[in-house]
CSV table of C-alpha atoms in Angstrom, one decimal:
chain,number,residue,atom,x,y,z
A,140,MET,CA,188.5,21.9,49.4
A,141,ASP,CA,192.2,20.4,50.2
A,142,PHE,CA,194.9,21.3,48.0
A,143,GLU,CA,197.4,19.2,50.1
A,144,LEU,CA,199.2,16.5,47.8
A,145,PRO,CA,198.4,13.0,49.2
A,146,ALA,CA,201.2,11.7,51.5
A,147,GLU,CA,201.9,8.8,49.3
A,148,ILE,CA,202.9,11.3,46.4
A,149,THR,CA,205.1,13.5,48.7
A,150,ASP,CA,206.6,10.3,50.3
A,151,TYR,CA,207.5,8.8,46.8
A,152,LEU,CA,209.1,12.1,45.8
A,153,ALA,CA,211.4,11.7,48.5
A,154,GLU,CA,212.1,8.1,47.8
A,155,LEU,CA,212.9,9.2,44.1
A,156,ASP,CA,215.1,11.9,45.4
A,157,ALA,CA,217.0,9.5,47.4
A,158,PHE,CA,217.5,7.2,44.7
A,159,ILE,CA,218.6,9.9,42.2
A,160,ALA,CA,221.1,11.0,44.8
A,161,ALA,CA,222.4,7.5,45.4
A,162,GLU,CA,222.4,6.1,41.9
A,163,ILE,CA,221.7,8.6,39.2
A,164,VAL,CA,224.0,11.6,40.2
A,165,PRO,CA,227.2,9.2,40.7
A,166,LEU,CA,226.4,7.6,37.2
A,167,GLN,CA,226.1,11.2,35.7
A,168,ALA,CA,229.5,12.1,37.4
A,169,GLN,CA,231.5,9.2,36.2
A,170,ASP,CA,233.5,8.8,32.9
A,171,ASP,CA,232.9,12.4,32.1
A,172,ASN,CA,229.3,11.7,31.5
A,173,GLU,CA,228.8,15.4,32.5
A,174,ARG,CA,229.8,16.0,28.7
A,175,PHE,CA,226.2,15.1,28.0
A,176,PHE,CA,224.6,17.9,30.2
A,177,ASP,CA,227.1,20.8,30.3
A,178,HIS,CA,228.2,23.2,27.6
A,179,ARG,CA,229.1,20.4,25.4
A,180,ARG,CA,225.7,18.5,25.4
A,181,GLU,CA,224.7,18.9,21.7
A,182,TRP,CA,228.3,17.5,20.3
A,183,ALA,CA,228.4,14.8,22.8
A,184,ARG,CA,225.0,13.5,22.3
A,185,THR,CA,225.2,13.9,18.4
A,186,ASP,CA,226.9,11.8,15.7
A,187,PHE,CA,227.3,14.4,13.2
A,188,ASP,CA,228.9,12.0,10.7
A,189,ASN,CA,226.2,9.4,10.9
A,190,GLY,CA,223.1,11.7,9.9
A,191,GLY,CA,222.9,13.3,13.2
A,192,LEU,CA,221.8,10.3,15.0
A,193,PRO,CA,222.3,9.9,18.6
A,194,ARG,CA,225.8,8.8,19.7
A,195,HIS,CA,226.0,5.1,20.8
A,196,GLU,CA,227.5,6.2,24.2
A,197,TRP,CA,224.7,8.7,24.9
A,198,GLU,CA,221.9,6.2,24.3
A,199,ALA,CA,224.0,3.5,26.4
A,200,LEU,CA,224.1,5.9,29.4
A,201,LEU,CA,220.4,6.5,29.2
A,202,GLY,CA,219.9,2.8,29.0
A,203,GLU,CA,221.9,2.1,32.2
A,204,ALA,CA,219.9,4.9,34.2
A,205,LYS,CA,216.5,3.0,33.1
A,206,ARG,CA,218.2,-0.4,34.1
A,207,ARG,CA,218.9,1.1,37.5
A,208,ALA,CA,215.6,2.7,37.8
A,209,ASP,CA,213.8,-0.7,36.9
A,210,LYS,CA,215.7,-2.6,39.3
A,211,ALA,CA,214.8,-0.2,42.1
A,212,GLY,CA,211.1,-0.3,41.1
A,213,HIS,CA,210.7,3.2,39.7
A,214,LEU,CA,210.7,2.8,35.8
A,215,ARG,CA,207.3,1.4,35.5
A,216,PHE,CA,205.7,3.3,38.2
A,217,ALA,CA,202.9,4.4,35.8
A,218,LEU,CA,202.2,0.8,34.6
A,219,PRO,CA,199.4,-1.4,36.3
A,220,ALA,CA,200.7,-4.0,38.6
A,221,GLU,CA,200.2,-6.8,36.4
A,222,PHE,CA,203.3,-5.4,34.2
A,223,GLY,CA,205.3,-4.8,37.3
A,224,GLY,CA,204.2,-1.2,37.9
A,225,LYS,CA,202.7,0.5,40.9
A,226,ASP,CA,199.4,1.9,39.3
A,227,GLY,CA,200.6,5.3,39.3
A,228,SER,CA,197.9,7.9,39.1
A,229,ASN,CA,197.9,10.7,36.6
A,230,LEU,CA,198.2,13.1,39.4
A,231,ALA,CA,201.2,11.5,40.7
A,232,MET,CA,202.8,11.4,37.3
A,233,ALA,CA,202.0,15.1,36.9
A,234,VAL,CA,203.8,15.9,40.2
A,235,ILE,CA,206.8,13.5,39.3
A,236,ARG,CA,207.3,15.0,35.9
A,237,GLU,CA,206.8,18.5,37.1
A,238,HIS,CA,209.3,17.9,40.1
A,239,PHE,CA,211.8,16.3,37.9
A,240,ALA,CA,212.0,19.0,35.4
A,241,ALA,CA,212.2,21.7,37.9
A,242,LYS,CA,215.6,20.3,39.0
A,243,GLY,CA,217.2,21.3,35.6
A,244,LEU,CA,219.0,19.2,33.1
A,245,GLY,CA,220.3,16.0,34.3
A,246,LEU,CA,220.3,12.1,33.6
A,247,HIS,CA,217.1,11.5,35.9
A,248,ASN,CA,215.0,13.1,33.4
A,249,ASP,CA,215.9,14.4,30.0
A,250,LEU,CA,213.0,14.6,27.6
A,251,GLN,CA,215.0,15.4,24.5
A,252,ASN,CA,214.5,11.9,23.6
A,253,GLU,CA,211.4,11.2,26.2
A,254,HIS,CA,214.0,9.9,28.8
A,255,SER,CA,212.9,9.6,32.4
A,256,ILE,CA,213.8,7.2,35.4
A,257,VAL,CA,210.0,7.1,35.8
A,258,ALA,CA,208.7,6.3,32.2
A,259,ASN,CA,205.6,6.8,30.4
A,260,TYR,CA,205.1,3.2,28.4
A,261,PRO,CA,201.8,4.1,26.6
A,262,GLN,CA,202.3,1.5,24.0
A,263,VAL,CA,202.0,-1.2,26.6
A,264,LEU,CA,198.7,0.1,27.4
A,265,MET,CA,197.9,0.2,23.7
A,266,PHE,CA,198.9,-3.7,23.4
A,267,ARG,CA,196.9,-4.4,26.5
A,268,ASP,CA,193.6,-2.7,25.1
A,269,PHE,CA,193.8,-3.4,21.4
A,270,GLY,CA,196.4,-6.4,20.8
A,271,THR,CA,195.5,-10.0,20.2
A,272,GLN,CA,196.9,-12.4,22.8
A,273,ALA,CA,199.7,-13.2,20.6
A,274,GLN,CA,200.5,-9.6,20.1
A,275,LYS,CA,200.5,-8.9,23.8
A,276,ASP,CA,202.6,-12.0,24.5
A,277,GLU,CA,205.2,-10.8,22.1
A,278,PHE,CA,205.2,-7.1,22.4
A,279,ILE,CA,204.3,-6.2,26.1
A,280,ALA,CA,207.2,-8.3,27.5
A,281,GLY,CA,209.3,-7.5,24.7
A,282,MET,CA,208.9,-3.7,25.3
A,283,LEU,CA,209.5,-4.0,29.1
A,284,ASP,CA,212.8,-6.3,28.5
A,285,GLY,CA,214.1,-4.4,25.6
A,286,GLY,CA,213.7,-7.1,23.1
A,287,ARG,CA,211.0,-5.0,21.1
A,288,SER,CA,211.1,-1.5,20.2
A,289,VAL,CA,208.0,-0.1,18.5
A,290,CYS,CA,207.9,3.3,16.6
A,291,PHE,CA,204.9,5.4,15.6
A,292,GLY,CA,204.0,6.0,11.7
A,293,LEU,CA,201.2,8.5,11.6
A,294,THR,CA,202.3,11.7,10.2
A,295,GLU,CA,203.1,12.0,6.5
A,296,PRO,CA,205.1,14.4,4.3
A,297,GLU,CA,201.9,16.0,3.0
A,298,HIS,CA,199.7,15.4,5.9
A,299,GLY,CA,200.5,16.4,9.7
A,300,SER,CA,197.4,17.4,11.7
A,301,ASP,CA,195.1,16.2,9.0
A,302,ALA,CA,195.6,12.6,9.4
A,303,THR,CA,192.4,11.3,7.9
A,304,HIS,CA,193.7,12.7,4.6
A,305,MET,CA,196.9,10.2,4.7
A,306,ASP,CA,198.1,9.1,1.3
A,307,THR,CA,199.6,5.5,2.8
A,308,ILE,CA,197.1,2.7,1.7
A,309,ALA,CA,197.1,-0.9,2.6
A,310,GLU,CA,195.2,-3.3,0.3
A,311,PRO,CA,194.6,-7.2,0.8
A,312,GLN,CA,196.9,-9.4,-1.0
A,313,THR,CA,197.4,-13.0,-0.6
A,314,ARG,CA,201.2,-14.1,-1.1
A,315,ASP,CA,202.3,-17.8,-1.2
A,316,GLY,CA,198.7,-18.8,-0.4
A,317,GLN,CA,198.9,-16.7,3.0
A,318,PRO,CA,196.4,-13.7,3.1
A,319,GLY,CA,198.0,-10.3,4.1
A,320,TRP,CA,198.1,-6.8,3.3
A,321,ARG,CA,200.2,-4.7,0.8
A,322,ILE,CA,201.2,-1.2,2.3
A,323,HIS,CA,202.6,1.5,0.2
A,324,GLY,CA,203.1,5.0,1.3
A,325,GLU,CA,205.6,7.4,3.3
A,326,LYS,CA,205.8,8.4,7.1
A,327,MET,CA,207.4,11.4,8.6
A,328,TRP,CA,208.9,11.8,12.2
A,329,THR,CA,209.0,8.1,12.7
A,330,THR,CA,210.9,8.9,15.8
A,331,GLY,CA,213.2,5.9,17.0
A,332,MET,CA,213.4,4.2,13.7
A,333,HIS,CA,217.0,3.7,13.9
A,334,VAL,CA,216.7,1.3,17.0
A,335,ALA,CA,213.1,-0.1,16.4
A,336,THR,CA,212.3,-3.9,15.7
A,337,HIS,CA,208.9,-2.7,14.4
A,338,VAL,CA,206.7,0.4,13.3
A,339,MET,CA,203.0,1.0,13.8
A,340,VAL,CA,202.0,2.1,10.2
A,341,PHE,CA,198.7,3.7,10.0
A,342,ALA,CA,197.2,3.3,6.4
A,343,ARG,CA,193.7,3.8,4.9
A,344,THR,CA,192.1,0.5,4.1
A,345,SER,CA,188.6,1.6,3.1
A,346,GLY,CA,186.5,5.0,2.9
A,347,GLU,CA,187.6,8.4,1.4
A,348,ALA,CA,190.1,11.1,2.2
A,349,GLY,CA,188.9,13.0,5.3
A,350,ASP,CA,187.0,10.1,6.7
A,351,ALA,CA,188.0,9.1,10.5
A,352,ARG,CA,186.8,5.5,9.7
A,353,GLY,CA,188.8,3.2,7.3
A,354,ILE,CA,192.2,3.8,8.7
A,355,SER,CA,194.1,0.9,10.2
A,356,CYS,CA,197.2,0.1,12.1
A,357,PHE,CA,199.8,-2.6,11.2
A,358,LEU,CA,202.6,-3.9,12.8
A,359,VAL,CA,205.5,-3.8,10.4
A,360,PRO,CA,208.9,-5.2,11.1
A,361,ALA,CA,211.5,-2.4,10.7
A,362,GLU,CA,213.7,-4.8,8.4
A,363,ALA,CA,210.8,-5.9,6.1
A,364,PRO,CA,211.5,-5.6,2.3
A,365,GLY,CA,210.6,-2.5,1.1
A,366,VAL,CA,211.0,-0.6,4.4
A,367,LYS,CA,213.6,2.2,3.9
A,368,VAL,CA,214.6,5.2,6.0
A,369,GLU,CA,215.1,8.0,3.3
A,370,GLU,CA,216.5,10.6,5.6
A,371,TYR,CA,216.9,11.8,9.0
A,372,LEU,CA,215.6,15.2,9.6
A,373,TRP,CA,218.0,17.6,11.4
A,374,THR,CA,215.9,19.6,13.7
A,375,PHE,CA,216.2,22.6,16.1
A,376,ASN,CA,217.1,20.4,19.0
A,377,MET,CA,219.9,17.7,18.1
A,378,PRO,CA,220.5,14.9,17.9
A,379,THR,CA,218.0,13.7,15.5
A,380,ASP,CA,216.1,10.3,15.6
A,381,HIS,CA,213.1,11.4,13.4
A,382,PRO,CA,213.4,10.0,9.8
A,383,ARG,CA,211.2,10.0,6.6
A,384,VAL,CA,210.5,6.4,5.8
A,385,SER,CA,209.1,5.0,2.7
A,386,PHE,CA,207.2,1.8,2.6
A,387,THR,CA,207.3,0.3,-1.0
A,388,ASP,CA,205.0,-2.5,-1.5
A,389,VAL,CA,205.7,-3.7,1.8
A,390,TRP,CA,203.7,-7.1,2.5
A,391,VAL,CA,202.7,-8.3,5.9
A,392,ALA,CA,200.5,-11.1,7.2
A,393,GLU,CA,196.9,-10.8,8.3
A,394,ASP,CA,197.9,-11.1,11.9
A,395,ALA,CA,200.0,-7.8,11.4
A,396,LEU,CA,196.7,-6.0,11.7
A,397,PHE,CA,196.8,-4.0,15.2
A,398,GLY,CA,193.3,-3.1,16.8
A,399,PRO,CA,190.1,-3.1,14.7
A,400,LEU,CA,190.1,-2.9,11.0
A,401,GLY,CA,189.4,0.6,10.1
A,402,GLY,CA,189.4,1.8,13.5
A,403,GLY,CA,193.0,2.8,13.7
A,404,LEU,CA,192.6,6.3,14.9
A,405,GLU,CA,191.3,4.8,18.2
A,406,LEU,CA,194.7,3.6,18.8
A,407,ALA,CA,196.3,7.0,17.8
A,408,GLN,CA,194.0,8.6,20.3
A,409,HIS,CA,194.3,6.3,23.0
A,410,PHE,CA,197.0,7.8,25.2
A,411,VAL,CA,196.5,11.3,24.0
A,412,HIS,CA,195.2,12.7,27.1
A,413,GLU,CA,197.7,11.0,29.6
A,414,ASN,CA,200.7,12.1,27.4
A,415,ARG,CA,199.5,15.7,27.0
A,416,ILE,CA,199.0,16.2,31.0
A,417,ARG,CA,202.3,14.7,31.9
A,418,GLN,CA,204.1,16.6,29.2
A,419,ALA,CA,202.4,19.8,30.3
A,420,ALA,CA,203.8,19.2,33.7
A,421,SER,CA,207.3,18.8,32.4
A,422,SER,CA,206.9,22.0,30.7
A,423,LEU,CA,205.7,23.5,34.0
A,424,GLY,CA,208.4,22.4,36.0
A,425,ALA,CA,210.9,23.6,33.3
A,426,ALA,CA,209.3,26.9,33.4
A,427,ASP,CA,209.5,27.2,37.1
A,428,PHE,CA,213.2,26.3,37.0
A,429,CYS,CA,213.9,29.1,34.5
A,430,VAL,CA,212.2,31.6,36.6
A,431,ARG,CA,213.8,30.6,40.0
A,432,GLU,CA,217.3,30.7,38.1
A,433,ALA,CA,216.5,34.1,36.7
A,434,VAL,CA,215.8,35.5,40.2
A,435,LYS,CA,218.8,34.0,41.9
A,436,TYR,CA,220.9,35.7,39.1
A,437,ALA,CA,219.2,38.8,39.5
A,438,ARG,CA,219.9,39.0,43.1
A,439,GLU,CA,223.7,38.1,42.8
A,440,ARG,CA,224.5,40.3,39.7
A,441,LYS,CA,225.3,43.7,40.5
A,442,PRO,CA,226.0,45.9,37.3
A,443,PHE,CA,226.5,49.6,38.0
A,444,GLY,CA,227.0,49.0,41.6
A,445,LYS,CA,223.4,47.4,42.4
A,446,PRO,CA,221.7,44.1,42.1
A,447,LEU,CA,219.7,43.6,38.9
A,448,ALA,CA,216.8,42.4,41.1
A,449,VAL,CA,216.0,46.1,42.3
A,450,ASN,CA,214.9,47.1,38.6
A,451,GLN,CA,211.3,46.6,38.0
A,452,ALA,CA,212.3,46.0,34.2
A,453,ILE,CA,213.7,42.7,35.5
A,454,GLN,CA,211.0,42.3,38.5
A,455,PHE,CA,208.0,42.6,36.4
A,456,PRO,CA,208.4,40.2,33.7
A,457,LEU,CA,209.5,37.4,36.3
A,458,VAL,CA,206.5,38.3,38.5
A,459,GLU,CA,204.2,37.7,35.4
A,460,LEU,CA,205.8,34.3,34.7
A,461,ALA,CA,205.8,33.2,38.5
A,462,THR,CA,202.1,34.0,38.7
A,463,GLN,CA,201.2,32.0,35.6
A,464,VAL,CA,203.4,29.1,36.9
A,465,GLU,CA,201.5,29.1,40.2
A,466,MET,CA,198.1,29.3,38.3
A,467,LEU,CA,198.8,26.6,35.9
A,468,ARG,CA,200.2,24.1,38.5
A,469,LEU,CA,196.8,24.1,40.0
A,470,MET,CA,194.9,23.6,36.9
A,471,ILE,CA,197.3,20.8,35.8
A,472,ARG,CA,197.0,18.9,39.1
A,473,LYS,CA,193.1,19.5,39.4
A,474,THR,CA,192.8,18.0,35.7
A,475,ALA,CA,195.0,15.2,36.5
A,476,TRP,CA,193.1,14.5,39.7
A,477,GLU,CA,189.9,14.4,37.6
A,478,MET,CA,191.4,12.2,35.1
A,479,ASP,CA,192.0,9.7,37.8
A,480,ARG,CA,188.3,9.6,38.5
A,481,MET,CA,187.2,8.9,35.1
A,482,SER,CA,187.4,6.1,32.4
A,483,LYS,CA,189.4,6.8,29.3
A,484,PRO,CA,186.3,7.4,27.1
A,485,GLU,CA,184.8,9.8,30.0
A,486,VAL,CA,188.2,11.8,29.8
A,487,ALA,CA,187.8,12.2,26.1
A,488,SER,CA,184.2,13.3,26.4
A,489,LYS,CA,184.3,15.5,29.6
A,490,LEU,CA,188.0,16.8,30.0
A,491,SER,CA,189.5,16.9,26.6
A,492,ASP,CA,189.3,20.7,26.4
A,493,ARG,CA,190.8,21.1,29.8
A,494,VAL,CA,193.8,18.9,29.1
A,495,SER,CA,194.4,20.6,25.9
A,496,MET,CA,194.3,24.2,28.2
A,497,CYS,CA,196.9,22.7,30.3
A,498,ASN,CA,199.2,21.5,27.3
A,499,TYR,CA,199.2,24.3,25.0
A,500,TRP,CA,199.6,26.9,27.7
A,501,ALA,CA,202.4,25.0,29.5
A,502,ASN,CA,204.4,24.8,26.3
A,503,ARG,CA,204.0,28.3,25.6
A,504,LEU,CA,204.9,29.4,29.0
A,505,VAL,CA,208.0,27.4,29.3
A,506,CYS,CA,209.4,28.9,26.0
A,507,GLN,CA,208.6,32.4,27.5
A,508,ALA,CA,210.3,31.5,30.8
A,509,ALA,CA,213.4,30.2,29.1
A,510,ASP,CA,213.7,33.3,26.6
A,511,THR,CA,213.5,35.5,29.8
A,512,ALA,CA,215.9,33.6,31.7
A,513,MET,CA,218.5,34.3,28.8
A,514,GLN,CA,217.5,37.9,28.8
A,515,VAL,CA,218.1,38.2,32.4
A,516,HIS,CA,221.5,36.3,32.4
A,517,GLY,CA,222.8,38.5,29.3
A,518,GLY,CA,225.4,37.1,27.2
A,519,MET,CA,225.8,34.0,29.5
A,520,GLY,CA,222.2,33.2,29.2
A,521,TYR,CA,222.5,32.8,25.4
A,522,SER,CA,225.7,30.6,25.7
A,523,ARG,CA,225.4,26.9,26.1
A,524,HIS,CA,227.2,27.2,29.5
A,525,LYS,CA,223.6,27.8,30.8
A,526,PRO,CA,220.7,25.5,30.2
A,527,PHE,CA,218.1,27.8,28.8
A,528,GLU,CA,218.7,27.5,25.2
A,529,HIS,CA,218.5,23.8,25.6
A,530,ILE,CA,215.1,24.1,27.5
A,531,TYR,CA,214.0,26.4,24.9
A,532,ARG,CA,215.0,24.2,21.9
A,533,HIS,CA,213.4,21.0,23.4
A,534,HIS,CA,210.2,22.4,24.6
A,535,ARG,CA,209.6,24.7,21.6
A,536,ARG,CA,208.8,21.5,19.6
A,537,TYR,CA,205.9,20.6,22.0
A,538,ARG,CA,203.9,23.6,20.6
A,539,ILE,CA,203.8,21.7,17.4
A,540,THR,CA,203.9,17.8,18.5
A,541,GLU,CA,201.4,16.2,20.8
A,542,GLY,CA,199.0,18.2,18.7
A,543,ALA,CA,199.9,21.7,17.6
A,544,GLU,CA,198.9,24.3,19.8
A,545,GLU,CA,196.4,25.6,17.1
A,546,ILE,CA,194.7,22.2,17.2
A,547,GLN,CA,194.4,22.3,20.6
A,548,MET,CA,193.2,25.8,20.7
A,549,ARG,CA,190.6,24.9,18.1
A,550,LYS,CA,189.4,21.9,20.3
A,551,ILE,CA,188.8,24.1,23.1
A,552,ALA,CA,187.0,26.8,20.9
A,553,ALA,CA,184.7,24.1,19.6
A,554,TRP,CA,183.7,22.9,23.1
A,555,MET,CA,183.4,26.6,24.4
A,556,PHE,CA,181.1,27.6,21.4
A,557,GLY,CA,179.0,24.4,21.3
A,558,PHE,CA,180.2,23.1,18.1
A,559,ALA,CA,181.6,20.0,19.7
A,560,GLY,CA,181.8,18.3,23.1
A,561,PRO,CA,179.3,17.8,25.8
A,562,ASN,CA,177.7,21.1,25.2
A,563,LYS,CA,177.3,20.9,21.6
A,564,VAL,CA,174.5,22.9,20.2
A,565,ALA,CA,172.1,21.1,17.7
A,566,ARG,CA,172.0,22.8,14.3
A,567,ALA,CA,168.8,23.4,12.7
A,568,PRO,CA,168.2,21.3,9.8
A,569,LYS,CA,168.4,23.0,6.5
A,570,PRO,CA,165.0,23.6,4.6
A,571,ASP,CA,163.8,21.0,2.3
A,572,ALA,CA,163.7,22.6,-1.1
A,573,SER,CA,160.9,20.0,-2.2
A,574,SER,CA,158.6,21.2,0.9
A,575,GLY,CA,158.3,24.6,-0.7
A,576,ALA,CA,160.1,26.5,2.1
A,577,LYS,CA,161.4,29.9,1.0
A,578,ALA,CA,164.7,31.3,1.7
């Protein structure tokens, strides 16, 4: 067994570090852009007089960082070469995301709104695999050059994890002689709607509540008549770009159908495993950062005339966290390495439980690490002059999004106990009452 990272990954980390030092660090330092990362960060980023939306200056700074990263050939790393990428592997992306998060807060990687100089771009692959040729031509190029921005409308006010019970419906309707669909319903957490050109709206087109089949996806222009942002939901982690959006008698032409009719949930699940393993790696890196910062402070701080570090009450919680960081790192890298040796359907059928293990535990671990780091740092740890409250507020959301940890634990349990997955145990058929069998 060889646990060494491939040279092409370690060499690329060095290349990324050099790019960050040459381009991103100076950009963060100029024009008081540090206000977006120091104790002023929440106020600098948030337009409190405009529904809590991200300030234009904040999003413009992120855009400039991405532009520089794209020019240097880094932004599209994970994409196939045909889209200007480098065919980056799941293992490489996991290592990069951990490496970035372990640096702490910075313009290179701020996942409060999924920003990184090495981007994810899951929707590009959705269009590659499910789009019509016309949709591919419009949206893939558009998303890469900034002309198109597509947000995701799956969750509803009354339905979160139970997506198959959605109330949004789409019915065939011809208008002015043109066949199409009439959409009616509401969506929650439609992140990025304030800058989106389109929204992927998932709606039931057939079947009954609870059926996985019968849900379809439609590409709805954000400015279409009947589309309305009802409110922006202020969250634990500001600023907010998470609105509740209503769709009232919205009509789209039949070519707005994205993917197979009735098979929309295939799209919703298309990139879940890649997203979860990469996000788990980010939480791992942030947890590692919190532990290392706490250890450093404990060695420097000397209350009552001796370093905090000599106290076992300080040592033992950090020892446990450091142990979990090391173990989780190996599991995430092994799982990502295995993903690279399988097709997407194989990952879903053979590795889904392992991806969920990595994801839910990493998200729980970073919250524990941030909380412990706050405690070790005392009053300063609780202040915004340290990054731990920001890390906690951001990563706490991932115990709910990307699949709530309870949903992921249920998946793992189903595979463990044979209710689902590759080791599913066939259930004995119920006795046929007409056969005379007795209970």
